[in-house]
Amino acid sequence: MTRIILSGAGGAMGRVVAEYARESGRFTVVAGIDIITEQKDDFHVFKNLLDCTVPADAVIDFSHPAALEPLLSAAVPRKLPVVIATTGLSSSQIAKIHKAAESIPVFFSFNMSLGISLMVELAKIAARVLGSDFDVEIMEKHHNKKIDAPSGTALMLADGVSSVLGDDLLYAYNRNSSRKPRGKNEIGIHSIRGGTIVGEHDILFAGKDEIITISHSAGSKKIFATGALSAAEYIAGKAPGLYSMSDLI
């Protein structure tokens, strides 16, 4: 049984993770972290990780970017593995994740879905086979409450393609500001926000007289909870380092 401390326990994803952990029989949430402290049915919620002394195998963070640094600061001295599933992190915060991974095992991914991770690998294969003869466009759709755009997953897909085709590729986010033909070294990234869309991603490879599309659609937030819990189980007891979904799959 993997013991989990759940950061962001009062949020939408926190509640989903707690529910799935109860159903699974493989995980138990032993404590929560949230700005609103309360007693849940089977665990207590603390204001921060420093106040929580409950023994655990890993922390899962589905909270807010502002909570990242206090969480890492408390986890490193305790040698507590951390799964970072929070989105909208800045480049400086990502650098802090890399720094923490020198001392503790840290699992970090822009998307906790196993299907998305497979999609990234398929995109790499497509880029390797098709090369620069095909234009690459990425479309992502999310609910109207999502704050960041483009999604971290869209950037993860773009980074996967760039790792194959070369780092000189430019990410084109807003073409209406420039009236000129599409550059060969561009990856177009487009964001749609509306309704209750959980998450949809398409990566399109457009060549001469043919188009190849790789798609993923999330039916519920439970897939992200499943991935995060699997990640926690994976890094529990691991050596310090930075781990990702590619390690898990």
mmCIF file of C-alpha atoms in Angstrom:
data_model
loop_
_atom_site.group_PDB
_atom_site.id
_atom_site.type_symbol
_atom_site.label_atom_id
_atom_site.label_comp_id
_atom_site.label_asym_id
_atom_site.label_seq_id
_atom_site.Cartn_x
_atom_site.Cartn_y
_atom_site.Cartn_z
ATOM 1 C CA MET A 1 0.000 0.000 0.000
ATOM 2 C CA THR A 2 1.535 3.329 -1.121
ATOM 3 C CA ARG A 3 0.966 6.135 1.383
ATOM 4 C CA ILE A 4 0.200 9.496 -0.231
ATOM 5 C CA ILE A 5 0.238 13.085 1.025
ATOM 6 C CA LEU A 6 -2.065 15.015 -1.300
ATOM 7 C CA SER A 7 -1.205 18.671 -1.939
ATOM 8 C CA GLY A 8 -4.255 20.533 -3.210
ATOM 9 C CA ALA A 9 -6.570 18.125 -1.412
ATOM 10 C CA GLY A 10 -9.511 20.543 -1.543
ATOM 11 C CA GLY A 11 -9.313 21.190 -5.284
ATOM 12 C CA ALA A 12 -11.150 19.431 -8.088
ATOM 13 C CA MET A 13 -8.243 17.146 -8.992
ATOM 14 C CA GLY A 14 -7.393 16.562 -5.333
ATOM 15 C CA ARG A 15 -10.876 15.211 -4.716
ATOM 16 C CA VAL A 16 -10.619 12.937 -7.767
ATOM 17 C CA VAL A 17 -7.238 11.575 -6.633
ATOM 18 C CA ALA A 18 -8.560 10.886 -3.119
ATOM 19 C CA GLU A 19 -11.602 9.095 -4.520
ATOM 20 C CA TYR A 20 -9.578 6.901 -6.866
ATOM 21 C CA ALA A 21 -7.067 6.097 -4.113
ATOM 22 C CA ARG A 22 -9.921 4.838 -1.928
ATOM 23 C CA GLU A 23 -11.314 2.704 -4.767
ATOM 24 C CA SER A 24 -7.980 1.232 -5.869
ATOM 25 C CA GLY A 25 -6.930 -0.749 -2.813
ATOM 26 C CA ARG A 26 -3.278 0.043 -3.713
ATOM 27 C CA PHE A 27 -3.060 3.570 -2.280
ATOM 28 C CA THR A 28 -4.058 5.402 0.860
ATOM 29 C CA VAL A 29 -4.135 9.178 1.323
ATOM 30 C CA VAL A 30 -2.660 9.657 4.785
ATOM 31 C CA ALA A 31 -2.805 13.478 4.830
ATOM 32 C CA GLY A 32 -3.742 16.474 2.712
ATOM 33 C CA ILE A 33 -2.236 19.924 2.160
ATOM 34 C CA ASP A 34 -4.475 22.893 1.356
ATOM 35 C CA ILE A 35 -4.993 26.539 2.335
ATOM 36 C CA ILE A 36 -8.318 25.451 3.840
ATOM 37 C CA THR A 37 -7.576 22.964 6.603
ATOM 38 C CA GLU A 38 -10.208 20.423 7.583
ATOM 39 C CA GLN A 39 -10.750 16.850 8.656
ATOM 40 C CA LYS A 40 -11.730 14.619 5.746
ATOM 41 C CA ASP A 41 -13.442 11.275 6.239
ATOM 42 C CA ASP A 42 -10.150 9.389 6.336
ATOM 43 C CA PHE A 43 -7.340 11.989 6.586
ATOM 44 C CA HIS A 44 -6.537 15.406 8.014
ATOM 45 C CA VAL A 45 -5.704 18.443 5.845
ATOM 46 C CA PHE A 46 -2.795 20.636 6.949
ATOM 47 C CA LYS A 47 -2.004 24.168 5.777
ATOM 48 C CA ASN A 48 1.488 23.240 4.573
ATOM 49 C CA LEU A 49 3.847 20.293 4.406
ATOM 50 C CA LEU A 50 5.992 21.661 7.257
ATOM 51 C CA ASP A 51 3.061 21.179 9.651
ATOM 52 C CA CYS A 52 2.430 17.636 8.444
ATOM 53 C CA THR A 53 4.550 14.985 10.164
ATOM 54 C CA VAL A 54 2.479 12.010 8.981
ATOM 55 C CA PRO A 55 4.756 9.280 7.515
ATOM 56 C CA ALA A 56 4.280 8.871 3.746
ATOM 57 C CA ASP A 57 5.890 7.318 0.678
ATOM 58 C CA ALA A 58 5.299 10.258 -1.702
ATOM 59 C CA VAL A 59 3.577 13.595 -2.162
ATOM 60 C CA ILE A 60 1.268 14.280 -5.107
ATOM 61 C CA ASP A 61 0.923 17.968 -5.929
ATOM 62 C CA PHE A 62 -2.263 19.031 -7.749
ATOM 63 C CA SER A 63 -2.405 22.503 -6.225
ATOM 64 C CA HIS A 64 -1.316 25.952 -7.454
ATOM 65 C CA PRO A 65 2.040 27.215 -8.797
ATOM 66 C CA ALA A 66 2.386 29.467 -5.727
ATOM 67 C CA ALA A 67 2.503 26.380 -3.497
ATOM 68 C CA LEU A 68 5.417 24.742 -5.321
ATOM 69 C CA GLU A 69 8.397 26.326 -3.576
ATOM 70 C CA PRO A 70 7.157 25.783 0.021
ATOM 71 C CA LEU A 71 6.340 22.196 -0.906
ATOM 72 C CA LEU A 72 9.802 21.480 -2.311
ATOM 73 C CA SER A 73 11.486 23.281 0.601
ATOM 74 C CA ALA A 74 9.724 20.958 3.055
ATOM 75 C CA ALA A 75 10.072 17.771 0.978
ATOM 76 C CA VAL A 76 13.840 17.975 0.376
ATOM 77 C CA PRO A 77 14.955 17.793 4.063
ATOM 78 C CA ARG A 78 12.539 14.885 4.624
ATOM 79 C CA LYS A 79 13.830 13.058 1.509
ATOM 80 C CA LEU A 80 10.192 12.734 0.474
ATOM 81 C CA PRO A 81 9.512 11.837 -3.186
ATOM 82 C CA VAL A 82 7.263 14.331 -4.988
ATOM 83 C CA VAL A 83 4.979 14.035 -8.011
ATOM 84 C CA ILE A 84 4.449 17.476 -9.567
ATOM 85 C CA ALA A 85 1.162 17.515 -11.497
ATOM 86 C CA THR A 86 0.394 21.233 -11.157
ATOM 87 C CA THR A 87 0.211 23.155 -14.451
ATOM 88 C CA GLY A 88 1.051 26.755 -15.362
ATOM 89 C CA LEU A 89 4.531 26.703 -13.823
ATOM 90 C CA SER A 90 7.080 29.346 -14.847
ATOM 91 C CA SER A 91 10.536 28.583 -16.245
ATOM 92 C CA SER A 92 12.111 29.628 -12.925
ATOM 93 C CA GLN A 93 9.829 27.225 -11.027
ATOM 94 C CA ILE A 94 10.724 24.408 -13.413
ATOM 95 C CA ALA A 95 14.383 25.190 -12.701
ATOM 96 C CA LYS A 96 13.637 24.771 -8.970
ATOM 97 C CA ILE A 97 12.100 21.362 -9.716
ATOM 98 C CA HIS A 98 15.318 20.331 -11.472
ATOM 99 C CA LYS A 99 17.327 21.585 -8.483
ATOM 100 C CA ALA A 100 15.192 19.634 -5.999
ATOM 101 C CA ALA A 101 15.659 16.489 -8.112
ATOM 102 C CA GLU A 102 19.336 16.561 -7.171
ATOM 103 C CA SER A 103 18.304 15.660 -3.605
ATOM 104 C CA ILE A 104 15.018 13.747 -3.914
ATOM 105 C CA PRO A 105 13.139 11.754 -6.561
ATOM 106 C CA VAL A 106 10.852 14.155 -8.437
ATOM 107 C CA PHE A 107 8.302 13.030 -11.026
ATOM 108 C CA PHE A 108 7.347 15.938 -13.279
ATOM 109 C CA SER A 109 5.056 15.980 -16.298
ATOM 110 C CA PHE A 110 2.822 18.567 -17.968
ATOM 111 C CA ASN A 111 0.214 15.819 -18.329
ATOM 112 C CA MET A 112 -0.315 12.747 -16.142
ATOM 113 C CA SER A 113 -2.203 10.736 -18.774
ATOM 114 C CA LEU A 114 -0.493 7.559 -20.008
ATOM 115 C CA GLY A 115 -2.264 8.084 -23.332
ATOM 116 C CA ILE A 116 -0.745 11.546 -23.757
ATOM 117 C CA SER A 117 2.696 10.140 -23.015
ATOM 118 C CA LEU A 118 2.175 7.544 -25.721
ATOM 119 C CA MET A 119 1.006 10.340 -28.037
ATOM 120 C CA VAL A 120 4.305 12.179 -27.486
ATOM 121 C CA GLU A 121 6.256 9.050 -28.398
ATOM 122 C CA LEU A 122 4.123 8.525 -31.526
ATOM 123 C CA ALA A 123 4.696 12.173 -32.502
ATOM 124 C CA LYS A 124 8.453 11.641 -32.211
ATOM 125 C CA ILE A 125 8.236 8.587 -34.457
ATOM 126 C CA ALA A 126 6.154 10.523 -37.006
ATOM 127 C CA ALA A 127 8.610 13.432 -36.983
ATOM 128 C CA ARG A 128 11.524 11.029 -37.475
ATOM 129 C CA VAL A 129 9.854 9.303 -40.437
ATOM 130 C CA LEU A 130 8.281 12.350 -42.111
ATOM 131 C CA GLY A 131 11.085 14.818 -41.488
ATOM 132 C CA SER A 132 10.936 18.465 -42.497
ATOM 133 C CA ASP A 133 8.772 17.770 -45.577
ATOM 134 C CA PHE A 134 5.650 17.921 -43.371
ATOM 135 C CA ASP A 135 4.339 21.000 -41.566
ATOM 136 C CA VAL A 136 3.413 20.448 -37.902
ATOM 137 C CA GLU A 137 0.379 22.054 -36.244
ATOM 138 C CA ILE A 138 -0.896 21.378 -32.702
ATOM 139 C CA MET A 139 -4.463 22.055 -31.532
ATOM 140 C CA GLU A 140 -5.545 21.880 -27.893
ATOM 141 C CA LYS A 141 -9.031 22.297 -26.389
ATOM 142 C CA HIS A 142 -9.920 22.750 -22.713
ATOM 143 C CA HIS A 143 -12.752 23.928 -20.465
ATOM 144 C CA ASN A 144 -13.514 27.621 -20.022
ATOM 145 C CA LYS A 145 -12.001 27.709 -16.522
ATOM 146 C CA LYS A 146 -8.461 26.850 -17.637
ATOM 147 C CA ILE A 147 -6.140 29.793 -17.063
ATOM 148 C CA ASP A 148 -2.949 28.994 -18.983
ATOM 149 C CA ALA A 149 -2.712 28.879 -22.773
ATOM 150 C CA PRO A 150 -1.308 27.084 -24.604
ATOM 151 C CA SER A 151 -1.600 24.018 -22.432
ATOM 152 C CA GLY A 152 1.513 22.452 -20.993
ATOM 153 C CA THR A 153 0.604 19.304 -22.921
ATOM 154 C CA ALA A 154 0.653 21.183 -26.237
ATOM 155 C CA LEU A 155 4.128 22.447 -25.369
ATOM 156 C CA MET A 156 5.157 18.922 -24.376
ATOM 157 C CA LEU A 157 4.056 17.676 -27.817
ATOM 158 C CA ALA A 158 5.917 20.509 -29.523
ATOM 159 C CA ASP A 159 9.044 19.783 -27.480
ATOM 160 C CA GLY A 160 8.825 16.123 -28.476
ATOM 161 C CA VAL A 161 8.779 17.020 -32.173
ATOM 162 C CA SER A 162 11.567 19.575 -31.689
ATOM 163 C CA SER A 163 13.745 16.967 -29.998
ATOM 164 C CA VAL A 164 13.679 15.056 -33.295
ATOM 165 C CA LEU A 165 13.606 17.804 -35.938
ATOM 166 C CA GLY A 166 15.914 20.285 -34.199
ATOM 167 C CA ASP A 167 15.800 22.965 -31.533
ATOM 168 C CA ASP A 168 15.747 25.794 -34.095
ATOM 169 C CA LEU A 169 11.992 25.296 -34.639
ATOM 170 C CA LEU A 170 9.858 28.313 -33.731
ATOM 171 C CA TYR A 171 6.561 27.966 -31.855
ATOM 172 C CA ALA A 172 3.959 30.140 -33.619
ATOM 173 C CA TYR A 173 1.137 31.061 -31.210
ATOM 174 C CA ASN A 174 -0.610 33.957 -32.884
ATOM 175 C CA ARG A 175 -0.423 34.209 -36.651
ATOM 176 C CA ASN A 176 -2.912 37.072 -36.994
ATOM 177 C CA SER A 177 -0.155 39.461 -35.925
ATOM 178 C CA SER A 178 1.954 38.606 -38.978
ATOM 179 C CA ARG A 179 0.740 38.568 -42.583
ATOM 180 C CA LYS A 180 3.185 36.255 -44.351
ATOM 181 C CA PRO A 181 3.342 32.631 -45.501
ATOM 182 C CA ARG A 182 3.952 29.922 -42.936
ATOM 183 C CA GLY A 183 7.660 29.382 -42.237
ATOM 184 C CA LYS A 184 9.111 25.899 -42.707
ATOM 185 C CA ASN A 185 10.708 26.071 -39.257
ATOM 186 C CA GLU A 186 7.423 26.709 -37.431
ATOM 187 C CA ILE A 187 5.218 24.595 -35.215
ATOM 188 C CA GLY A 188 1.783 26.186 -34.992
ATOM 189 C CA ILE A 189 0.092 25.910 -31.582
ATOM 190 C CA HIS A 190 -3.603 26.781 -31.250
ATOM 191 C CA SER A 191 -5.780 26.999 -28.108
ATOM 192 C CA ILE A 192 -9.556 26.655 -27.736
ATOM 193 C CA ARG A 193 -11.426 27.261 -24.469
ATOM 194 C CA GLY A 194 -15.063 26.412 -23.920
ATOM 195 C CA GLY A 195 -17.665 24.554 -21.900
ATOM 196 C CA THR A 196 -16.524 21.585 -19.848
ATOM 197 C CA ILE A 197 -13.979 20.072 -22.249
ATOM 198 C CA VAL A 198 -11.650 17.978 -20.087
ATOM 199 C CA GLY A 199 -8.802 18.015 -22.599
ATOM 200 C CA GLU A 200 -8.360 17.288 -26.305
ATOM 201 C CA HIS A 201 -5.091 17.397 -28.239
ATOM 202 C CA ASP A 202 -4.379 16.893 -31.933
ATOM 203 C CA ILE A 203 -1.027 17.020 -33.672
ATOM 204 C CA LEU A 204 -1.261 17.371 -37.429
ATOM 205 C CA PHE A 205 1.488 16.545 -39.918
ATOM 206 C CA ALA A 206 0.548 18.169 -43.237
ATOM 207 C CA GLY A 207 2.517 17.187 -46.336
ATOM 208 C CA LYS A 208 1.972 17.303 -50.077
ATOM 209 C CA ASP A 209 -1.466 15.801 -50.772
ATOM 210 C CA GLU A 210 -1.680 13.966 -47.429
ATOM 211 C CA ILE A 211 -2.345 14.698 -43.770
ATOM 212 C CA ILE A 212 -1.564 12.551 -40.732
ATOM 213 C CA THR A 213 -3.269 13.369 -37.420
ATOM 214 C CA ILE A 214 -2.541 11.916 -33.969
ATOM 215 C CA SER A 215 -5.312 12.622 -31.451
ATOM 216 C CA HIS A 216 -6.058 12.162 -27.769
ATOM 217 C CA SER A 217 -9.287 12.948 -25.930
ATOM 218 C CA ALA A 218 -9.709 12.829 -22.155
ATOM 219 C CA GLY A 219 -13.140 11.599 -21.091
ATOM 220 C CA SER A 220 -12.738 12.544 -17.430
ATOM 221 C CA LYS A 221 -10.183 13.849 -14.937
ATOM 222 C CA LYS A 222 -9.836 10.350 -13.526
ATOM 223 C CA ILE A 223 -7.151 9.488 -16.105
ATOM 224 C CA PHE A 224 -4.905 12.178 -14.593
ATOM 225 C CA ALA A 225 -5.509 10.828 -11.088
ATOM 226 C CA THR A 226 -4.633 7.315 -12.252
ATOM 227 C CA GLY A 227 -1.408 8.545 -13.840
ATOM 228 C CA ALA A 228 -0.379 10.608 -10.798
ATOM 229 C CA LEU A 229 -0.931 7.720 -8.400
ATOM 230 C CA SER A 230 1.003 5.350 -10.684
ATOM 231 C CA ALA A 231 3.807 7.919 -10.757
ATOM 232 C CA ALA A 232 3.849 8.083 -6.933
ATOM 233 C CA GLU A 233 4.003 4.303 -6.719
ATOM 234 C CA TYR A 234 6.843 4.319 -9.268
ATOM 235 C CA ILE A 235 9.115 6.862 -7.536
ATOM 236 C CA ALA A 236 8.556 5.644 -3.962
ATOM 237 C CA GLY A 237 11.969 4.399 -2.872
ATOM 238 C CA LYS A 238 13.734 5.565 -6.044
ATOM 239 C CA ALA A 239 17.092 7.356 -6.042
ATOM 240 C CA PRO A 240 17.145 11.159 -6.355
ATOM 241 C CA GLY A 241 16.565 12.336 -9.908
ATOM 242 C CA LEU A 242 14.037 13.760 -12.332
ATOM 243 C CA TYR A 243 11.491 11.250 -13.620
ATOM 244 C CA SER A 244 8.768 11.620 -16.253
ATOM 245 C CA MET A 245 5.967 9.709 -17.963
ATOM 246 C CA SER A 246 8.446 8.323 -20.489
ATOM 247 C CA ASP A 247 10.117 6.490 -17.580
ATOM 248 C CA LEU A 248 6.766 5.140 -16.427
ATOM 249 C CA ILE A 249 5.672 3.802 -19.813
#
